[in-house]
Amino acid sequence: MSDCVPQQKYFQKKETFLFLAILVVKKLKMIFNGNQLANSILQTLRVTSKIKPKLGICLVGDSPASKSYVNRKLKACQEINVDAEVFNFSENVEQDQLIKHIQQMNHDGILVQLPLPLHLNKLDIIHSIPYEKDVDCLHMHNLQRILVYGELCEMLPCTPAAVLQILDYYDVNVIGKKVTVIGRSFLVGLPLSLLLQKRNATVTVCHRETLNLDQHIMNADIVISAAGHPKLVRNVKQGAIVIDVGISQGEKKGRIVGDVDIDVVKNQASLITPVPGGVGPMTVCMLMRNLCNIWKKKQGQPVYINPKLSDAYLND
């Protein structure tokens, strides 16, 4: 008998260790790895032909953040083997000069890195880009098409497309689900809410004037925050999906943080995207997909359309 006791304790300890290991693995699965999925998708976009698409980027000023975003896009272009060209403008560039340059650009895809200095009219500059080359998909013509056709469009706004791609990656069916979107910008919140409604989600859009925001968050099956307000989302209902699109400067210099208090919410959510390393890499990835779709359409080739869209969506 005495010989069996240590062996029994050994197996008990081993089982306890395995149980804890499984808990750790499950915990890690809750936090989305945007770099990993983005790299996987970029490999499928790699151009192998001699004729390649070309991206033109207009960068105004010398903001370190804007330069960093542009560098990420240039790196993604290298990874999928497409050409890219950056045009640098001074902080004080005149609007007419910038618009004239954009209208003369002969690239397959064109984007103006945002934000812009206050003396420049963002909408006028975006609308100076030919809508068929608007790789960011911010032109009013493209947003109107999304209102009608949804994800059947060959281009989608990059961050909303990134959010949908993450939901698809985890096979999240949003039909009938309560989705709270925090933020109503034409960059993220507005187009994302439209695209989610096209998927038959029940969407609530919140903003700075929304009363009882915490209640809207707690009622949601899916919370998507794009407010740029640190620790705005502190509590969600158990098992909710939380996608953090917000970007802000953290308390420590040079540190980027999102809208979600991840240390608290990760214990409540079934899935959460971190900042950085969550939606950001996927946004750049979706930009590359838009560029490839622009080029494929120009070449008369089939463009990418989400294969997970239901027949009901396709026939709506």
Coordinates of C-alpha atoms in Angstrom, one line a residue:
M1 CA 0.0 0.0 0.0
S2 CA 2.7 2.4 1.0
D3 CA 4.4 2.0 -2.4
C4 CA 1.1 3.1 -4.2
V5 CA 0.7 6.4 -2.3
P6 CA 3.5 8.3 -3.9
Q7 CA 2.4 7.0 -7.4
Q8 CA -1.2 8.2 -6.7
K9 CA 0.1 11.6 -5.7
Y10 CA 2.2 11.7 -8.8
F11 CA -0.8 11.1 -11.1
Q12 CA -2.9 13.6 -9.1
K13 CA -0.2 16.2 -9.6
K14 CA 0.1 15.3 -13.3
E15 CA -3.6 15.6 -13.8
T16 CA -3.7 18.9 -12.0
F17 CA -0.8 20.2 -14.2
L18 CA -2.6 19.1 -17.4
F19 CA -5.8 20.8 -16.2
L20 CA -4.0 24.0 -15.5
A21 CA -2.2 23.8 -18.9
I22 CA -5.5 23.4 -20.7
L23 CA -6.9 26.4 -18.8
V24 CA -3.8 28.5 -19.9
V25 CA -4.2 27.4 -23.6
K26 CA -7.9 28.3 -23.5
K27 CA -7.1 31.6 -21.9
L28 CA -4.5 32.4 -24.7
K29 CA -7.1 31.5 -27.3
M30 CA -9.3 34.3 -26.0
I31 CA -6.8 37.0 -27.1
F32 CA -6.7 37.4 -30.9
N33 CA -3.3 37.5 -32.7
G34 CA -3.8 39.9 -35.5
N35 CA -0.3 39.6 -36.9
Q36 CA -0.6 35.9 -37.3
L37 CA -3.9 36.0 -39.3
A38 CA -2.7 39.0 -41.3
N39 CA 0.5 37.3 -42.4
S40 CA -1.5 34.2 -43.4
I41 CA -3.9 36.3 -45.6
L42 CA -1.0 38.3 -47.1
Q43 CA 0.5 35.1 -48.4
T44 CA -2.6 34.4 -50.4
L45 CA -2.5 37.9 -51.9
R46 CA 1.1 37.6 -53.1
V47 CA 1.4 38.7 -56.8
T48 CA 3.5 36.4 -59.0
S49 CA 3.0 38.0 -62.4
K50 CA 5.4 40.4 -64.0
I51 CA 2.8 43.1 -64.2
K52 CA 2.1 44.2 -60.7
P53 CA -0.3 46.7 -59.1
K54 CA 1.1 50.0 -57.8
L55 CA 0.1 51.9 -54.7
G56 CA 0.6 55.7 -54.4
I57 CA 0.6 57.2 -50.9
C58 CA 0.5 60.9 -50.1
L59 CA 2.0 61.8 -46.8
V60 CA 1.5 65.3 -45.4
G61 CA 3.8 66.5 -42.6
D62 CA 6.3 64.6 -40.5
S63 CA 4.1 63.1 -37.8
P64 CA 5.9 60.0 -36.4
A65 CA 2.6 58.2 -36.1
S66 CA 1.7 58.8 -39.7
K67 CA 5.2 57.8 -40.8
S68 CA 4.8 54.6 -38.8
Y69 CA 1.5 53.7 -40.5
V70 CA 2.9 54.4 -43.9
N71 CA 5.9 52.2 -43.2
R72 CA 3.6 49.3 -42.2
K73 CA 1.8 49.7 -45.5
L74 CA 5.1 49.7 -47.4
K75 CA 6.2 46.6 -45.6
A76 CA 2.9 44.9 -46.5
C77 CA 3.4 45.9 -50.2
Q78 CA 6.8 44.2 -50.1
E79 CA 5.3 41.1 -48.6
I80 CA 2.8 40.7 -51.4
N81 CA 5.2 41.8 -54.1
V82 CA 3.5 45.0 -55.3
D83 CA 5.1 48.4 -56.0
A84 CA 4.5 51.4 -53.8
E85 CA 5.5 55.0 -54.0
V86 CA 5.3 57.7 -51.3
F87 CA 4.9 61.4 -52.0
N88 CA 5.9 63.6 -49.1
F89 CA 4.4 67.1 -48.6
S90 CA 5.2 69.8 -46.1
E91 CA 2.8 70.4 -43.2
N92 CA 1.9 73.7 -44.8
V93 CA 1.1 72.4 -48.3
E94 CA -1.8 74.3 -50.0
Q95 CA -4.9 72.3 -50.6
D96 CA -5.0 73.1 -54.4
Q97 CA -1.5 71.9 -54.7
L98 CA -2.2 68.6 -53.0
I99 CA -5.4 68.0 -55.0
K100 CA -3.6 68.8 -58.3
H101 CA -0.9 66.2 -57.5
I102 CA -3.5 63.5 -56.6
Q103 CA -5.4 64.1 -59.9
Q104 CA -2.1 63.6 -61.8
M105 CA -1.2 60.3 -60.1
N106 CA -1.2 57.3 -62.4
H107 CA -1.3 54.5 -59.8
D108 CA -3.7 51.5 -59.5
G109 CA -4.5 52.5 -55.9
I110 CA -4.2 55.9 -54.2
L111 CA -4.5 56.9 -50.6
V112 CA -3.9 60.0 -48.5
Q113 CA -2.5 59.2 -45.0
L114 CA -4.8 60.5 -42.3
P115 CA -5.1 62.6 -40.2
L116 CA -4.4 65.8 -42.2
P117 CA -3.4 69.3 -40.9
L118 CA -6.4 71.3 -39.9
H119 CA -6.2 73.8 -42.8
L120 CA -6.9 71.0 -45.3
N121 CA -10.4 69.8 -46.0
K122 CA -10.3 66.1 -45.5
L123 CA -13.4 65.3 -47.5
D124 CA -12.4 67.5 -50.5
I125 CA -9.1 65.8 -50.6
I126 CA -10.5 62.3 -50.4
H127 CA -13.0 63.0 -53.1
S128 CA -10.2 64.2 -55.4
I129 CA -9.1 60.6 -55.6
P130 CA -10.9 58.7 -58.5
Y131 CA -13.3 56.5 -56.6
E132 CA -12.2 53.4 -58.5
K133 CA -8.6 54.0 -57.2
D134 CA -9.7 54.9 -53.6
V135 CA -8.0 52.0 -51.9
D136 CA -9.1 53.2 -48.4
C137 CA -12.7 53.1 -49.7
L138 CA -13.6 56.4 -48.1
H139 CA -15.0 58.2 -51.2
M140 CA -18.7 58.9 -50.9
H141 CA -19.4 56.9 -54.1
N142 CA -17.9 53.8 -52.5
L143 CA -19.7 54.3 -49.3
Q144 CA -23.0 54.6 -51.2
R145 CA -22.3 51.3 -53.0
I146 CA -21.7 49.6 -49.6
L147 CA -25.1 50.9 -48.4
V148 CA -26.7 49.0 -51.3
Y149 CA -24.4 46.0 -52.0
G150 CA -22.6 45.5 -48.7
E151 CA -19.8 43.0 -48.8
L152 CA -20.5 42.3 -52.5
C153 CA -18.4 45.4 -53.3
E154 CA -14.9 44.7 -54.5
M155 CA -13.6 47.3 -52.0
L156 CA -14.5 47.7 -48.4
P157 CA -13.4 50.3 -45.8
C158 CA -10.3 48.7 -44.3
T159 CA -11.0 48.7 -40.6
P160 CA -14.6 47.5 -40.9
A161 CA -13.4 44.8 -43.3
A162 CA -10.8 43.8 -40.7
V163 CA -13.5 43.5 -38.0
L164 CA -15.6 41.3 -40.2
Q165 CA -12.6 39.1 -41.1
I166 CA -11.9 38.5 -37.4
L167 CA -15.5 37.5 -36.8
D168 CA -15.4 35.1 -39.8
Y169 CA -12.1 33.7 -38.6
Y170 CA -13.8 32.6 -35.4
D171 CA -17.0 31.6 -37.3
V172 CA -19.1 34.1 -35.3
N173 CA -22.6 34.2 -36.7
V174 CA -24.0 37.7 -36.0
I175 CA -27.6 37.0 -37.2
G176 CA -29.9 38.3 -34.4
K177 CA -27.0 39.1 -32.2
K178 CA -26.9 42.4 -30.2
V179 CA -23.9 44.4 -31.4
T180 CA -22.9 47.7 -29.8
V181 CA -20.7 49.9 -32.0
I182 CA -19.0 52.8 -30.1
G183 CA -18.1 55.5 -32.5
R184 CA -19.9 56.7 -35.7
S185 CA -17.1 58.1 -37.9
F186 CA -17.2 57.5 -41.6
L187 CA -13.9 55.7 -41.2
V188 CA -15.1 52.9 -39.0
G189 CA -18.4 53.2 -37.0
L190 CA -20.8 54.2 -39.8
P191 CA -19.7 51.7 -42.5
L192 CA -19.2 48.9 -40.0
S193 CA -22.7 49.4 -38.6
L194 CA -24.1 49.2 -42.1
L195 CA -22.2 46.1 -43.0
L196 CA -23.2 44.4 -39.7
Q197 CA -26.9 45.2 -40.4
K198 CA -26.5 43.6 -43.9
R199 CA -25.5 40.5 -42.0
N200 CA -28.8 40.8 -40.0
A201 CA -27.2 41.8 -36.7
T202 CA -29.2 44.1 -34.3
V203 CA -26.9 47.1 -34.2
T204 CA -26.8 49.9 -31.6
V205 CA -24.4 52.8 -32.5
C206 CA -23.2 54.8 -29.6
H207 CA -21.4 58.1 -29.5
R208 CA -20.3 60.9 -27.1
E209 CA -23.9 62.0 -26.4
T210 CA -25.2 58.5 -25.7
L211 CA -26.8 58.1 -22.3
N212 CA -26.2 55.0 -20.2
L213 CA -23.3 53.8 -22.4
D214 CA -22.3 51.2 -19.8
Q215 CA -25.8 49.6 -20.1
H216 CA -25.5 49.4 -23.9
I217 CA -22.2 47.7 -23.5
M218 CA -23.5 45.2 -20.9
N219 CA -26.5 44.3 -23.0
A220 CA -24.3 43.5 -26.1
D221 CA -23.3 40.1 -27.3
I222 CA -20.6 41.8 -29.4
V223 CA -18.9 45.1 -28.4
I224 CA -16.9 47.0 -31.0
S225 CA -15.2 50.2 -29.7
A226 CA -13.7 52.8 -32.0
A227 CA -13.8 55.9 -29.8
G228 CA -10.1 56.6 -29.0
H229 CA -10.8 56.8 -25.3
P230 CA -8.6 54.7 -23.0
K231 CA -10.4 52.3 -20.6
L232 CA -13.8 53.3 -22.0
V233 CA -14.9 49.7 -21.9
R234 CA -14.4 48.3 -18.4
N235 CA -17.1 45.7 -18.1
V236 CA -19.0 43.4 -20.5
K237 CA -21.4 40.6 -20.0
Q238 CA -19.9 37.2 -19.5
G239 CA -19.0 35.5 -22.8
A240 CA -19.2 38.7 -24.9
I241 CA -17.0 39.2 -27.9
V242 CA -15.0 42.4 -27.6
I243 CA -13.2 44.0 -30.6
D244 CA -11.0 47.0 -29.8
V245 CA -10.5 49.4 -32.7
G246 CA -9.6 52.5 -30.5
I247 CA -6.0 53.9 -30.6
S248 CA -4.7 56.4 -28.0
Q249 CA -1.4 57.3 -26.4
G250 CA -1.0 55.5 -23.1
E251 CA 0.3 56.9 -19.8
K252 CA 3.8 55.7 -20.7
K253 CA 5.4 57.7 -23.4
G254 CA 5.3 55.9 -26.8
R255 CA 2.8 53.3 -25.6
I256 CA -0.3 52.7 -27.7
V257 CA -3.5 51.6 -25.9
G258 CA -7.1 50.8 -27.0
D259 CA -10.5 51.6 -25.6
V260 CA -10.8 48.4 -23.6
D261 CA -9.4 47.8 -20.1
I262 CA -8.0 44.5 -21.3
D263 CA -6.8 43.4 -17.8
V264 CA -10.4 43.4 -16.6
V265 CA -12.4 42.5 -19.7
K266 CA -10.2 39.5 -20.7
N267 CA -11.7 37.7 -17.6
Q268 CA -15.3 38.4 -18.9
A269 CA -15.0 38.1 -22.7
S270 CA -14.9 34.9 -24.8
L271 CA -12.8 36.7 -27.4
I272 CA -10.9 40.0 -27.2
T273 CA -8.6 41.8 -29.6
P274 CA -5.6 43.6 -28.1
V275 CA -4.1 46.9 -28.9
P276 CA -1.6 46.9 -30.5
G277 CA -1.4 43.6 -32.4
G278 CA -5.2 43.1 -33.0
V279 CA -7.2 45.0 -35.5
G280 CA -4.3 47.1 -36.7
P281 CA -2.4 44.5 -38.7
M282 CA -5.7 43.2 -40.1
T283 CA -6.5 46.8 -41.3
V284 CA -3.3 46.9 -43.4
C285 CA -4.0 43.5 -44.7
M286 CA -7.5 44.5 -45.9
L287 CA -5.9 47.6 -47.6
M288 CA -3.7 45.1 -49.6
R289 CA -6.8 43.1 -50.5
N290 CA -8.5 46.2 -51.8
L291 CA -5.5 47.1 -53.9
C292 CA -5.4 43.6 -55.4
N293 CA -9.1 43.7 -56.1
I294 CA -8.7 47.1 -57.9
W295 CA -5.9 45.6 -60.0
K296 CA -7.7 42.4 -60.7
K297 CA -10.9 44.2 -61.9
K298 CA -8.7 46.4 -64.1
Q299 CA -7.1 43.2 -65.6
G300 CA -10.6 41.6 -66.1
Q301 CA -9.8 38.9 -63.4
P302 CA -12.3 37.7 -60.7
V303 CA -12.0 39.7 -57.5
Y304 CA -12.2 38.4 -54.0
I305 CA -15.7 38.2 -52.5
N306 CA -16.1 36.7 -49.0
P307 CA -16.9 33.0 -49.5
K308 CA -18.7 32.8 -46.2
L309 CA -21.5 35.0 -47.2
S310 CA -24.8 33.2 -47.1
D311 CA -27.1 32.6 -50.1
A312 CA -29.6 34.9 -48.4
Y313 CA -27.0 37.7 -48.3
L314 CA -26.1 37.1 -51.9
N315 CA -29.7 37.2 -53.0
D316 CA -30.8 40.1 -50.8

